[in-house]
Amino acid sequence: ETDIRPLSEFLLEEELDEEMKETLRLSDQILAKTWAKALSVVGRLDHTTFCFTKGYGKVIHKASGSFLYENAETAFEQQKLDRTNML
């Protein structure tokens, strides 16, 4: 059996300043779209994702890969994200 490491072990957050992080966050305008509920969202404790690419945050649709939810306190694999209000 292979031990799959959580996403947090691969994030390079300490290399990004706050300004850069802000450019990567999805805006409230995007999150308010009806189709935003179909986006793949993962937290740093999750073990599986769709790919992250150099286009992260530039092209946004349901096939654009996973988006990181910064404040996740649990893995969404264990407790589903409440998508009733994406803002």
PDB file of C-alpha atoms in Angstrom:
ATOM      1  CA  GLU A   1       0.000   0.000   0.000  1.00  0.00           C
ATOM      2  CA  THR A   2       1.338   3.422  -0.955  1.00  0.00           C
ATOM      3  CA  ASP A   3       1.145   6.276   1.531  1.00  0.00           C
ATOM      4  CA  ILE A   4      -0.199   9.288  -0.352  1.00  0.00           C
ATOM      5  CA  ARG A   5       1.065  12.541   1.096  1.00  0.00           C
ATOM      6  CA  PRO A   6      -1.259  15.535   1.595  1.00  0.00           C
ATOM      7  CA  LEU A   7      -1.180  18.504  -0.751  1.00  0.00           C
ATOM      8  CA  SER A   8       0.351  20.672   2.006  1.00  0.00           C
ATOM      9  CA  GLU A   9       3.669  18.880   1.523  1.00  0.00           C
ATOM     10  CA  PHE A  10       3.880  20.181  -2.049  1.00  0.00           C
ATOM     11  CA  LEU A  11       2.748  23.788  -1.578  1.00  0.00           C
ATOM     12  CA  LEU A  12       5.387  26.507  -1.748  1.00  0.00           C
ATOM     13  CA  GLU A  13       3.363  29.132   0.084  1.00  0.00           C
ATOM     14  CA  GLU A  14       6.347  30.560   1.933  1.00  0.00           C
ATOM     15  CA  GLU A  15       7.866  31.526  -1.415  1.00  0.00           C
ATOM     16  CA  LEU A  16       4.879  33.733  -2.298  1.00  0.00           C
ATOM     17  CA  ASP A  17       4.374  37.184  -0.878  1.00  0.00           C
ATOM     18  CA  GLU A  18       0.861  38.406  -0.049  1.00  0.00           C
ATOM     19  CA  GLU A  19       0.583  40.365  -3.307  1.00  0.00           C
ATOM     20  CA  MET A  20       1.286  37.250  -5.369  1.00  0.00           C
ATOM     21  CA  LYS A  21      -1.158  35.189  -3.305  1.00  0.00           C
ATOM     22  CA  GLU A  22      -3.841  37.801  -3.928  1.00  0.00           C
ATOM     23  CA  THR A  23      -3.405  37.447  -7.703  1.00  0.00           C
ATOM     24  CA  LEU A  24      -4.048  33.691  -7.369  1.00  0.00           C
ATOM     25  CA  ARG A  25      -7.246  33.969  -5.325  1.00  0.00           C
ATOM     26  CA  LEU A  26     -10.609  33.652  -7.045  1.00  0.00           C
ATOM     27  CA  SER A  27     -12.570  36.869  -6.841  1.00  0.00           C
ATOM     28  CA  ASP A  28     -16.001  37.142  -5.230  1.00  0.00           C
ATOM     29  CA  GLN A  29     -17.293  37.969  -8.721  1.00  0.00           C
ATOM     30  CA  ILE A  30     -16.144  34.545  -9.971  1.00  0.00           C
ATOM     31  CA  LEU A  31     -17.367  32.705  -6.854  1.00  0.00           C
ATOM     32  CA  ALA A  32     -20.820  34.285  -7.239  1.00  0.00           C
ATOM     33  CA  LYS A  33     -21.306  32.667 -10.674  1.00  0.00           C
ATOM     34  CA  THR A  34     -23.764  29.782 -10.698  1.00  0.00           C
ATOM     35  CA  TRP A  35     -21.181  27.486 -12.282  1.00  0.00           C
ATOM     36  CA  ALA A  36     -18.646  28.159  -9.479  1.00  0.00           C
ATOM     37  CA  LYS A  37     -20.259  25.365  -7.462  1.00  0.00           C
ATOM     38  CA  ALA A  38     -18.971  22.888 -10.067  1.00  0.00           C
ATOM     39  CA  LEU A  39     -15.309  23.895  -9.684  1.00  0.00           C
ATOM     40  CA  SER A  40     -12.920  21.397  -8.156  1.00  0.00           C
ATOM     41  CA  VAL A  41     -11.914  22.771  -4.742  1.00  0.00           C
ATOM     42  CA  VAL A  42      -9.320  21.129  -2.495  1.00  0.00           C
ATOM     43  CA  GLY A  43      -7.678  21.983   0.806  1.00  0.00           C
ATOM     44  CA  ARG A  44      -4.105  21.542   1.939  1.00  0.00           C
ATOM     45  CA  LEU A  45      -5.049  18.337   3.817  1.00  0.00           C
ATOM     46  CA  ASP A  46      -6.511  16.598   0.751  1.00  0.00           C
ATOM     47  CA  HIS A  47      -4.612  13.827  -0.963  1.00  0.00           C
ATOM     48  CA  THR A  48      -6.072  13.973  -4.479  1.00  0.00           C
ATOM     49  CA  THR A  49      -6.554  16.888  -6.843  1.00  0.00           C
ATOM     50  CA  PHE A  50      -6.985  17.697 -10.462  1.00  0.00           C
ATOM     51  CA  CYS A  51      -3.750  19.166 -11.759  1.00  0.00           C
ATOM     52  CA  PHE A  52      -2.421  22.606 -10.886  1.00  0.00           C
ATOM     53  CA  THR A  53      -0.987  24.320 -13.956  1.00  0.00           C
ATOM     54  CA  LYS A  54       0.817  27.509 -14.931  1.00  0.00           C
ATOM     55  CA  GLY A  55      -2.608  28.766 -16.016  1.00  0.00           C
ATOM     56  CA  TYR A  56      -3.913  28.571 -12.417  1.00  0.00           C
ATOM     57  CA  GLY A  57      -6.553  31.249 -11.948  1.00  0.00           C
ATOM     58  CA  LYS A  58      -6.289  32.581 -15.509  1.00  0.00           C
ATOM     59  CA  VAL A  59      -8.790  30.318 -17.251  1.00  0.00           C
ATOM     60  CA  ILE A  60     -11.638  29.347 -14.969  1.00  0.00           C
ATOM     61  CA  HIS A  61     -14.131  26.626 -15.816  1.00  0.00           C
ATOM     62  CA  LYS A  62     -14.940  23.173 -14.495  1.00  0.00           C
ATOM     63  CA  ALA A  63     -12.100  21.581 -16.480  1.00  0.00           C
ATOM     64  CA  SER A  64      -9.408  24.029 -15.340  1.00  0.00           C
ATOM     65  CA  GLY A  65      -8.063  21.883 -12.508  1.00  0.00           C
ATOM     66  CA  SER A  66      -8.455  22.158  -8.752  1.00  0.00           C
ATOM     67  CA  PHE A  67      -8.472  25.413  -6.823  1.00  0.00           C
ATOM     68  CA  LEU A  68      -6.957  25.639  -3.355  1.00  0.00           C
ATOM     69  CA  TYR A  69      -9.219  26.606  -0.462  1.00  0.00           C
ATOM     70  CA  GLU A  70      -6.714  28.271   1.860  1.00  0.00           C
ATOM     71  CA  ASN A  71      -8.630  28.069   5.133  1.00  0.00           C
ATOM     72  CA  ALA A  72      -9.720  24.444   4.997  1.00  0.00           C
ATOM     73  CA  GLU A  73      -9.557  22.890   8.464  1.00  0.00           C
ATOM     74  CA  THR A  74     -10.257  19.350   7.305  1.00  0.00           C
ATOM     75  CA  ALA A  75      -9.746  17.326   4.151  1.00  0.00           C
ATOM     76  CA  PHE A  76     -12.702  17.686   1.795  1.00  0.00           C
ATOM     77  CA  GLU A  77     -12.252  13.984   1.096  1.00  0.00           C
ATOM     78  CA  GLN A  78     -13.591  13.418   4.627  1.00  0.00           C
ATOM     79  CA  GLN A  79     -16.043  16.299   4.958  1.00  0.00           C
ATOM     80  CA  LYS A  80     -17.546  17.786   1.812  1.00  0.00           C
ATOM     81  CA  LEU A  81     -17.267  21.514   1.182  1.00  0.00           C
ATOM     82  CA  ASP A  82     -20.529  23.383   1.781  1.00  0.00           C
ATOM     83  CA  ARG A  83     -21.152  24.948  -1.617  1.00  0.00           C
ATOM     84  CA  THR A  84     -24.392  26.745  -0.745  1.00  0.00           C
ATOM     85  CA  ASN A  85     -22.525  30.049  -0.492  1.00  0.00           C
ATOM     86  CA  MET A  86     -19.226  30.153  -2.352  1.00  0.00           C
ATOM     87  CA  LEU A  87     -18.395  33.690  -1.198  1.00  0.00           C
TER      88      LEU A  87
END
